[in-house]
């Protein structure tokens, strides 16, 4: 079995690009299991929290579910061929925990592992280097019923699952990511409740955050035990690029609070030895940190990793609370779905603003400077090699009379952000790859199938795949090794 490392895989260039990327830069695209696989009840898979949530009336737009999604479970060979046609050198996907270990306990299900063995082998046959994410939000429902991420036991269950998955696939997957955006799992899942499991309790959200961190650390340890020494271990964080609206003390204090509970809650214990005192003080009235964090936890969470993944979509602009109901409403509307409950425990009254009104179909402002600022900041703060594990945009795509999907806005979005990556590299950040979100149109969580992020269009009635203009444009960028 050949192991291609996406950070060293060869790429070819035809004409010299205006903006070149380092040799071996991984040109990728990303997806997640629940968003694309379908086959929800096949191969021994049992429900995850997302199956349950999606089937709860009123939780997902139009009652959409991932039961069928884009049927990638049955069409993965066609999908990988399409990736190869576009020249992708790497592909980031996630493993479905309930497909591999249905109840979150006990032995792995071989049929579940076989699906991923076949997927990975097909990728390798096409020279595409796999990056596997262990947890992209699909906790086995049984584990939620036992208490979910707010209880400590879930972290140990996660490490066991990580070990099972890596024992089976570690001979052929060179890069492993533990968690995808634990901020969403904790604060949208247990705080605002717009994501599964849909609980709305600030103490549970903070407990979930710590146990996700602990699960990450325990999983890193478990992965190191079973993976070959050459394998790399990473995590994908949606670190918020927080900017105060003005330079007043109040706005800077708002930014400090959001950085604490949005970013440093992860990076503190992962890279800096522990949770910051200001974060604990901001949330001390919600949770007893001395009880939550046991001796040795922070050291466990801080196990060294090899690569740090950033998922970036837009910057976060904040200002001081002003006590007015309208801005309190805006504070809750952070672009992930509406809720009367906050996803910012302890900082519920901070006010959020749009960076500009040049927005995508999600209403997310387009500002690529946040990507370069994030990458340079992460390089300076943590000194790790970086991957952009997600970046992309939803637009109202239209299928033309000729069947083609022309999406110049997505081309522009990706071009601006690739330029930002190049700028960060020029400023010294060690960025090893870029994964456009997403390869295929798919189930966009609380928005169901209403938001299309793919560079490849999917007709949800026929499951026909059609590369959009952005896919063909990205293929040219890859062939050229950079921007024209
Ligand atoms: C990220 C998720 C990903 C996708 C994009 C649009 O938060 O990781 O699954 O939904 O947003």
Coordinates of N, CA and C in Angstrom, one line a residue, residues 194-374:
X194 N -29.0 25.0 18.1 CA -29.4 24.9 16.7 C -28.7 23.7 16.0
X195 N -27.8 23.1 16.6 CA -27.2 21.8 16.1 C -27.6 20.7 17.1
X196 N -27.4 19.5 16.6 CA -27.7 18.3 17.4 C -26.7 18.3 18.6
X197 N -27.1 17.8 19.8 CA -28.4 17.3 20.1 C -29.5 18.3 20.4
X198 N -29.2 19.6 20.3 CA -30.2 20.6 20.5 C -30.6 20.9 21.9
X199 N -29.6 20.7 22.8 CA -29.8 21.1 24.2 C -29.4 22.6 24.3
X200 N -30.0 23.2 25.3 CA -29.8 24.7 25.5 C -29.5 25.0 27.0
X201 N -28.3 24.5 27.4 CA -27.9 24.7 28.8 C -26.5 25.2 28.8
X202 N -26.2 26.4 29.3 CA -24.8 26.9 29.2 C -23.8 26.1 30.0
X203 N -24.3 25.5 31.1 CA -23.3 24.7 31.9 C -22.9 23.4 31.1
X204 N -24.0 22.8 30.5 CA -23.7 21.7 29.6 C -22.8 22.0 28.5
X205 N -22.9 23.2 27.9 CA -22.1 23.6 26.8 C -20.6 23.7 27.2
X206 N -20.4 24.3 28.4 CA -19.0 24.4 28.8 C -18.4 23.0 29.2
X207 N -19.3 22.2 29.8 CA -18.8 20.8 30.2 C -18.5 20.1 28.9
X208 N -19.3 20.2 27.9 CA -19.1 19.6 26.6 C -17.7 20.0 26.0
X209 N -17.5 21.3 26.2 CA -16.2 21.9 25.6 C -15.0 21.2 26.3
X210 N -15.1 21.1 27.6 CA -13.9 20.4 28.3 C -13.8 18.9 27.9
X211 N -14.9 18.3 27.8 CA -14.9 16.8 27.4 C -14.5 16.6 26.0
X212 N -14.8 17.5 25.1 CA -14.3 17.4 23.7 C -12.8 17.6 23.7
X213 N -12.3 18.6 24.5 CA -10.9 18.8 24.6 C -10.2 17.5 25.1
X214 N -10.8 16.9 26.2 CA -10.2 15.8 26.8 C -10.3 14.6 25.8
X215 N -11.4 14.5 25.1 CA -11.5 13.4 24.1 C -10.4 13.6 23.0
X216 N -10.2 14.8 22.6 CA -9.1 15.1 21.7 C -7.8 14.6 22.2
X217 N -7.4 15.0 23.4 CA -6.1 14.6 24.0 C -6.0 13.1 24.1
X218 N -7.1 12.5 24.6 CA -7.0 11.0 24.8 C -6.9 10.3 23.4
X219 N -7.6 10.9 22.5 CA -7.6 10.3 21.1 C -6.2 10.4 20.5
X220 N -5.5 11.6 20.7 CA -4.2 11.7 20.2 C -3.3 10.6 20.8
X221 N -3.4 10.4 22.1 CA -2.6 9.3 22.7 C -2.9 8.0 22.1
X222 N -4.2 7.7 21.9 CA -4.6 6.4 21.4 C -4.2 6.3 19.9
X223 N -4.2 7.3 19.2 CA -3.8 7.3 17.8 C -2.3 7.0 17.7
X224 N -1.5 7.7 18.5 CA 0.0 7.5 18.5 C 0.3 6.0 18.8
X225 N -0.5 5.3 19.6 CA -0.2 4.0 19.9 C -0.4 3.0 18.8
X226 N -1.3 3.4 17.9 CA -1.6 2.4 16.8 C -1.2 2.8 15.4
X227 N -0.9 4.1 15.2 CA -0.5 4.6 13.9 C 1.0 4.4 13.6
X228 N 1.3 4.2 12.4 CA 2.8 4.2 12.1 C 3.4 5.6 12.4
X229 N 4.7 5.6 12.7 CA 5.4 6.8 13.1 C 5.2 7.9 12.1
X230 N 5.1 7.5 10.8 CA 5.0 8.6 9.8 C 3.7 9.3 9.7
X231 N 2.6 8.8 10.4 CA 1.3 9.4 10.3 C 1.3 10.7 11.1
X232 N 0.5 11.6 10.6 CA 0.4 12.9 11.2 C -1.0 13.1 11.9
X233 N -1.0 13.7 13.1 CA -2.2 13.9 13.8 C -2.5 15.4 13.9
X234 N -3.8 15.7 13.7 CA -4.2 17.1 13.6 C -5.6 17.3 14.3
X235 N -6.0 18.6 14.4 CA -7.3 18.9 14.8 C -7.8 20.1 13.9
X236 N -9.1 20.1 13.7 CA -9.6 21.3 12.8 C -10.5 22.2 13.7
X237 N -10.0 23.4 13.9 CA -10.7 24.4 14.7 C -11.3 25.5 13.9
X238 N -12.4 26.0 14.2 CA -12.9 27.2 13.6 C -12.6 28.4 14.5
X239 N -11.3 28.7 14.6 CA -10.9 29.8 15.4 C -11.5 31.1 14.8
X240 N -12.1 31.9 15.7 CA -12.8 33.1 15.2 C -11.8 34.2 15.1
X241 N -11.7 34.8 13.9 CA -10.8 36.0 13.8 C -11.6 37.2 14.3
X242 N -11.4 37.5 15.6 CA -12.3 38.5 16.3 C -11.7 39.9 16.2
X243 N -12.5 40.8 15.8 CA -12.1 42.2 15.7 C -13.1 43.1 16.4
X244 N -12.6 44.0 17.3 CA -13.5 44.9 18.0 C -14.0 45.9 17.0
X245 N -15.3 46.3 17.1 CA -15.9 47.2 16.2 C -15.1 48.5 16.2
X246 N -14.8 49.0 17.4 CA -14.0 50.3 17.5 C -12.9 50.0 18.5
X247 N -12.1 51.0 18.7 CA -11.0 50.8 19.6 C -11.3 51.2 21.0
X248 N -12.5 51.3 21.4 CA -12.9 51.6 22.8 C -12.6 50.5 23.7
X249 N -12.4 50.8 25.0 CA -12.2 49.7 25.9 C -13.3 48.7 25.9
X250 N -14.5 49.2 25.8 CA -15.7 48.3 25.9 C -15.6 47.3 24.7
X251 N -15.3 47.8 23.5 CA -15.3 46.9 22.4 C -14.1 45.9 22.5
X252 N -13.0 46.4 23.0 CA -11.8 45.5 23.1 C -12.1 44.4 24.2
X253 N -12.8 44.8 25.2 CA -13.2 43.8 26.2 C -14.2 42.8 25.6
X254 N -15.1 43.2 24.8 CA -16.0 42.3 24.1 C -15.2 41.3 23.3
X255 N -14.2 41.8 22.6 CA -13.3 40.9 21.7 C -12.6 40.0 22.6
X256 N -12.1 40.4 23.7 CA -11.3 39.5 24.6 C -12.2 38.4 25.1
X257 N -13.5 38.7 25.4 CA -14.4 37.7 26.0 C -14.7 36.6 24.9
X258 N -14.9 37.1 23.7 CA -15.3 36.2 22.6 C -14.1 35.3 22.2
X259 N -12.9 36.0 22.2 CA -11.7 35.2 21.9 C -11.5 34.1 23.0
X260 N -11.8 34.4 24.2 CA -11.6 33.4 25.3 C -12.5 32.2 25.1
X261 N -13.8 32.5 25.0 CA -14.8 31.4 24.9 C -14.9 30.8 23.5
X262 N -14.5 31.5 22.5 CA -14.5 31.0 21.1 C -13.3 30.3 20.7
X263 N -12.1 30.8 21.2 CA -10.8 30.3 20.7 C -9.9 29.7 21.8
X264 N -9.7 30.5 22.8 CA -8.6 30.1 23.8 C -9.1 28.9 24.6
X265 N -10.5 28.7 24.6 CA -11.0 27.5 25.4 C -10.4 26.2 24.7
X266 N -10.1 26.3 23.5 CA -9.5 25.1 22.8 C -7.9 25.2 22.8
X267 N -7.5 26.4 22.3 CA -6.0 26.5 22.1 C -5.2 26.6 23.4
X268 N -5.9 27.1 24.5 CA -5.2 27.2 25.8 C -4.8 25.8 26.3
X269 N -5.7 24.8 26.5 CA -5.2 23.5 26.9 C -4.5 22.7 25.8
X270 N -4.8 23.0 24.6 CA -4.2 22.2 23.5 C -2.7 22.6 23.3
X271 N -2.4 23.9 23.4 CA -1.1 24.4 23.0 C -0.4 25.2 24.1
X272 N -1.1 25.7 25.1 CA -0.5 26.6 26.1 C -0.5 26.1 27.5
X273 N -0.8 24.8 27.7 CA -0.7 24.3 29.0 C -1.9 24.3 29.9
X274 N -3.0 25.0 29.5 CA -4.2 25.0 30.3 C -5.2 26.1 29.9
X275 N -6.3 26.1 30.7 CA -7.3 27.1 30.4 C -6.9 28.4 31.0
X276 N -7.1 29.5 30.3 CA -6.8 30.8 30.8 C -7.7 31.3 32.0
X277 N -7.1 32.0 32.9 CA -7.8 32.5 34.1 C -9.0 33.4 33.7
X278 N -8.8 34.2 32.6 CA -9.9 35.2 32.3 C -11.1 34.4 31.8
X279 N -10.9 33.3 31.0 CA -12.0 32.5 30.5 C -12.7 31.9 31.7
X280 N -12.0 31.3 32.7 CA -12.6 30.7 33.8 C -13.4 31.8 34.6
X281 N -12.8 33.0 34.8 CA -13.5 34.0 35.5 C -14.8 34.5 34.8
X282 N -14.7 34.6 33.5 CA -15.9 35.0 32.7 C -17.1 34.0 32.9
X283 N -16.7 32.7 33.1 CA -17.8 31.7 33.1 C -17.9 31.0 34.5
X284 N -17.3 31.6 35.5 CA -17.3 30.9 36.9 C -18.7 30.8 37.5
X285 N -19.6 31.7 37.1 CA -20.9 31.7 37.6 C -21.8 30.6 36.9
X286 N -21.2 30.0 35.9 CA -22.0 29.0 35.1 C -21.5 27.6 35.5
X287 N -20.2 27.4 35.6 CA -19.6 26.1 35.8 C -18.5 26.2 36.8
X288 N -18.3 25.1 37.6 CA -17.2 25.1 38.6 C -16.0 24.4 37.9
X289 N -15.1 25.2 37.4 CA -13.9 24.7 36.7 C -13.1 23.8 37.5
X290 N -13.0 24.0 38.8 CA -12.2 23.2 39.7 C -12.7 21.7 39.7
X291 N -14.0 21.7 39.6 CA -14.7 20.4 39.7 C -14.6 19.7 38.3
X292 N -14.8 20.5 37.3 CA -14.8 20.0 35.9 C -13.5 19.5 35.4
X293 N -12.4 20.2 35.7 CA -11.1 19.9 35.2 C -10.3 19.1 36.2
X294 N -10.1 17.9 36.0 CA -9.4 17.0 37.0 C -7.9 17.2 36.8
X295 N -7.1 16.9 37.9 CA -5.6 17.0 37.7 C -5.2 16.1 36.6
X296 N -4.3 16.6 35.8 CA -3.8 15.8 34.7 C -4.5 16.0 33.4
X297 N -5.8 16.5 33.4 CA -6.6 16.7 32.2 C -5.8 17.6 31.2
X298 N -5.3 18.8 31.7 CA -4.8 19.7 30.8 C -3.5 19.2 30.1
X299 N -2.7 18.4 30.8 CA -1.6 17.8 30.2 C -2.0 16.8 29.1
X300 N -3.1 16.0 29.4 CA -3.6 15.1 28.5 C -4.0 15.8 27.2
X301 N -4.8 16.9 27.4 CA -5.3 17.7 26.2 C -4.1 18.3 25.4
X302 N -3.0 18.6 26.1 CA -1.9 19.2 25.5 C -0.9 18.3 24.8
X303 N -1.2 17.0 24.6 CA -0.3 16.1 23.9 C 0.0 16.8 22.5
X304 N 1.3 16.7 22.2 CA 1.7 17.4 20.9 C 1.0 16.8 19.7
X305 N 0.6 17.7 18.8 CA 0.1 17.2 17.5 C 1.0 17.8 16.4
X306 N 0.8 17.3 15.1 CA 1.7 17.6 14.1 C 1.3 18.7 13.1
X307 N 0.0 18.9 13.0 CA -0.6 19.9 12.1 C -1.8 20.5 12.8
X308 N -2.0 21.8 12.5 CA -3.2 22.4 13.0 C -4.1 22.9 11.8
X309 N -5.4 22.4 11.9 CA -6.3 22.8 10.8 C -7.2 23.9 11.2
X310 N -7.3 24.8 10.2 CA -8.2 26.0 10.4 C -9.4 25.9 9.4
X311 N -10.6 26.0 9.9 CA -11.8 26.2 9.1 C -12.2 27.7 9.1
X312 N -12.1 28.3 8.0 CA -12.4 29.8 8.0 C -13.4 30.1 7.0
X313 N -14.4 30.9 7.4 CA -15.4 31.4 6.5 C -15.6 33.0 6.5
X314 N -15.5 33.6 7.7 CA -15.6 35.0 7.8 C -15.1 35.5 9.1
X315 N -14.8 36.8 9.2 CA -14.3 37.3 10.5 C -15.5 37.6 11.4
X316 N -15.2 37.8 12.7 CA -16.2 38.0 13.8 C -16.0 39.4 14.3
X317 N -16.9 40.3 14.1 CA -16.8 41.7 14.6 C -17.7 41.9 15.8
X318 N -17.2 42.4 16.9 CA -18.0 42.5 18.1 C -17.9 43.9 18.8
X319 N -18.9 44.2 19.5 CA -18.9 45.4 20.3 C -19.5 45.1 21.7
X320 N -19.3 46.1 22.6 CA -19.7 46.0 24.0 C -21.2 45.8 24.1
X321 N -21.7 45.1 25.1 CA -23.1 45.0 25.4 C -23.7 46.4 25.6
X322 N -24.9 46.7 25.1 CA -25.4 48.0 25.3 C -26.9 48.0 25.9
X323 N -27.2 46.7 26.3 CA -28.5 46.6 27.0 C -29.8 46.8 26.2
X324 N -29.6 46.9 24.8 CA -30.8 47.1 24.1 C -31.3 45.8 23.4
X325 N -32.6 45.5 23.4 CA -33.1 44.2 23.0 C -32.7 43.9 21.6
X326 N -32.7 44.9 20.7 CA -32.4 44.6 19.3 C -31.0 44.1 19.1
X327 N -30.1 44.7 19.8 CA -28.7 44.2 19.7 C -28.5 42.9 20.4
X328 N -29.3 42.7 21.5 CA -29.2 41.3 22.1 C -29.6 40.3 21.2
X329 N -30.6 40.6 20.4 CA -31.1 39.6 19.4 C -30.0 39.4 18.3
X330 N -29.4 40.5 17.9 CA -28.3 40.3 16.9 C -27.1 39.5 17.5
X331 N -26.9 39.6 18.8 CA -25.9 38.8 19.5 C -26.1 37.4 19.3
X332 N -27.4 37.0 19.3 CA -27.7 35.5 19.2 C -27.6 35.0 17.8
X333 N -27.8 36.0 16.9 CA -27.8 35.6 15.5 C -26.4 35.6 14.9
X334 N -25.7 34.5 15.1 CA -24.3 34.5 14.6 C -24.1 33.8 13.3
X335 N -25.2 33.5 12.6 CA -25.1 33.0 11.3 C -25.2 31.5 11.2
X336 N -25.4 30.8 12.3 CA -25.5 29.3 12.3 C -27.0 28.9 12.4
X337 N -27.9 29.8 12.6 CA -29.3 29.4 12.8 C -29.8 30.2 14.0
X338 N -31.1 30.5 13.9 CA -31.7 31.4 15.0 C -32.1 30.6 16.2
X339 N -31.8 31.2 17.4 CA -32.2 30.6 18.6 C -32.4 31.7 19.6
X340 N -33.3 31.4 20.6 CA -33.4 32.4 21.7 C -32.4 32.2 22.7
X341 N -31.6 31.1 22.6 CA -30.5 30.8 23.5 C -29.2 31.1 22.9
X342 N -28.2 31.6 23.8 CA -26.9 32.0 23.3 C -26.0 30.9 23.1
X343 N -25.1 31.0 22.1 CA -24.0 30.1 22.0 C -22.7 30.7 22.6
X344 N -22.8 31.7 23.4 CA -21.6 32.3 24.0 C -21.8 32.4 25.5
X345 N -21.7 31.3 26.2 CA -22.0 31.3 27.7 C -21.1 32.3 28.4
X346 N -21.7 33.1 29.3 CA -21.0 34.1 30.0 C -20.8 35.4 29.3
X347 N -21.0 35.4 28.0 CA -20.8 36.6 27.2 C -22.0 36.8 26.3
X348 N -23.2 36.5 26.8 CA -24.4 36.5 26.1 C -24.8 37.8 25.5
X349 N -24.3 38.9 26.1 CA -24.7 40.2 25.7 C -23.8 40.9 24.8
X350 N -22.7 40.3 24.4 CA -21.8 40.9 23.4 C -22.5 41.0 22.1
X351 N -22.3 42.1 21.4 CA -23.1 42.4 20.2 C -22.2 42.0 19.0
X352 N -22.8 41.3 18.0 CA -22.1 40.9 16.8 C -22.5 41.7 15.6
X353 N -21.6 42.0 14.7 CA -21.8 42.8 13.5 C -21.3 42.1 12.3
X354 N -21.9 42.4 11.2 CA -21.4 41.9 9.9 C -20.2 42.8 9.5
X355 N -19.1 42.1 9.0 CA -17.9 42.8 8.6 C -18.2 43.8 7.4
X356 N -19.1 43.4 6.5 CA -19.5 44.2 5.4 C -20.8 43.6 4.8
X357 N -21.4 44.2 3.8 CA -22.6 43.6 3.2 C -22.4 42.9 1.9
X358 N -21.1 42.5 1.7 CA -20.8 41.6 0.5 C -20.9 40.2 1.1
X359 N -22.1 39.6 1.0 CA -22.4 38.4 1.7 C -22.7 37.2 0.8
X360 N -22.5 36.0 1.3 CA -22.8 34.8 0.6 C -24.3 34.4 0.9
X361 N -24.7 33.3 0.3 CA -26.1 32.9 0.6 C -26.4 32.5 2.0
X362 N -25.3 32.3 2.8 CA -25.5 32.1 4.3 C -25.7 33.4 5.0
X363 N -25.5 34.5 4.3 CA -25.4 35.8 5.0 C -24.1 36.1 5.6
X364 N -23.1 35.3 5.3 CA -21.7 35.5 5.8 C -20.9 36.4 5.0
X365 N -20.4 37.5 5.6 CA -19.6 38.5 4.8 C -18.3 37.9 4.2
X366 N -18.0 38.4 3.1 CA -16.8 37.9 2.4 C -15.6 38.9 2.8
X367 N -14.7 38.4 3.5 CA -13.5 39.2 3.9 C -12.3 38.3 4.1
X368 N -11.6 38.1 3.0 CA -10.4 37.2 3.0 C -9.3 37.6 3.9
X369 N -9.3 38.9 4.3 CA -8.1 39.4 5.2 C -8.2 38.6 6.5
X370 N -9.4 38.2 6.9 CA -9.4 37.4 8.1 C -8.7 36.1 8.1
X371 N -8.6 35.5 6.9 CA -8.0 34.2 6.7 C -6.4 34.4 6.8
X372 N -5.9 35.4 6.1 CA -4.4 35.6 6.3 C -4.1 36.0 7.7
X373 N -4.9 36.9 8.3 CA -4.6 37.3 9.7 C -4.7 36.1 10.6
X374 N -5.6 35.2 10.4 CA -5.7 34.0 11.3 C -4.5 33.2 11.1

